[in-house]
């Protein structure tokens, strides 16, 4: 009886994993670039750092600054490459900045990992007059030439404006399943083929405070 239950649980687990892999494949099928599957195998123990370890490294062509996606949205960017693994800084890390735009109207902003809530993003330098509201979908703007343009990033959950302040306070929730997803995709953009100075500039634009 116990053996039968164990086999049933295994089949259910495999079916669930296959479903997640299919969702990931469908989500990345529309990207005009090459992708390669990877798996998250560890999480950084530092409570002040939002990083994960994936099972792909230099031997698989992984490079610093490379985007990582899951089936729902943008997850982060490779910040350290080892021979067979790589560390990825998630977009929820407070040292990470993602160029985004509102899908509804094209309003642009920079989304930084929240310092007060590790599961949220804060939009920086949003003026009081910019047209943003709760429920708006944020997508990658393509600025900096690091992340694929128009890939889902987050959903705005609150907008607070105060006439006495220069900027509005805008909070957003990432669409990627940061805490639960295991199967991810590495994106191979044309960035890998451009000059090294340009590549360094693009990396610096999207990731802040790596050194």
PDB file of C-alpha atoms in Angstrom, residues 13 22 35 39 64 77 91 100 120 137 151 162 184-185 202:
ATOM      1  CA  UNK A  13       4.925  15.242  -9.147  1.00  0.00           C
ATOM      2  CA  UNK A  22       5.209  23.294 -20.909  1.00  0.00           C
ATOM      3  CA  UNK A  35      16.704  30.528 -24.818  1.00  0.00           C
ATOM      4  CA  UNK A  39      17.039  24.887 -12.914  1.00  0.00           C
ATOM      5  CA  UNK A  64      27.428  37.932 -16.728  1.00  0.00           C
ATOM      6  CA  UNK A  77      20.108  38.679 -14.164  1.00  0.00           C
ATOM      7  CA  UNK A  91      14.751  41.723  -9.614  1.00  0.00           C
ATOM      8  CA  UNK A 100      10.152  49.095 -17.261  1.00  0.00           C
ATOM      9  CA  UNK A 120       7.925  43.729  -3.967  1.00  0.00           C
ATOM     10  CA  UNK A 137       0.948  45.769 -15.983  1.00  0.00           C
ATOM     11  CA  UNK A 151       8.399  40.751 -21.346  1.00  0.00           C
ATOM     12  CA  UNK A 162       1.530  63.846  -2.190  1.00  0.00           C
ATOM     13  CA  UNK A 184      13.651  28.859 -15.647  1.00  0.00           C
ATOM     14  CA  UNK A 185      15.016  30.059 -18.984  1.00  0.00           C
ATOM     15  CA  UNK A 202      24.254  47.845 -20.632  1.00  0.00           C
TER      16      UNK A 202
END
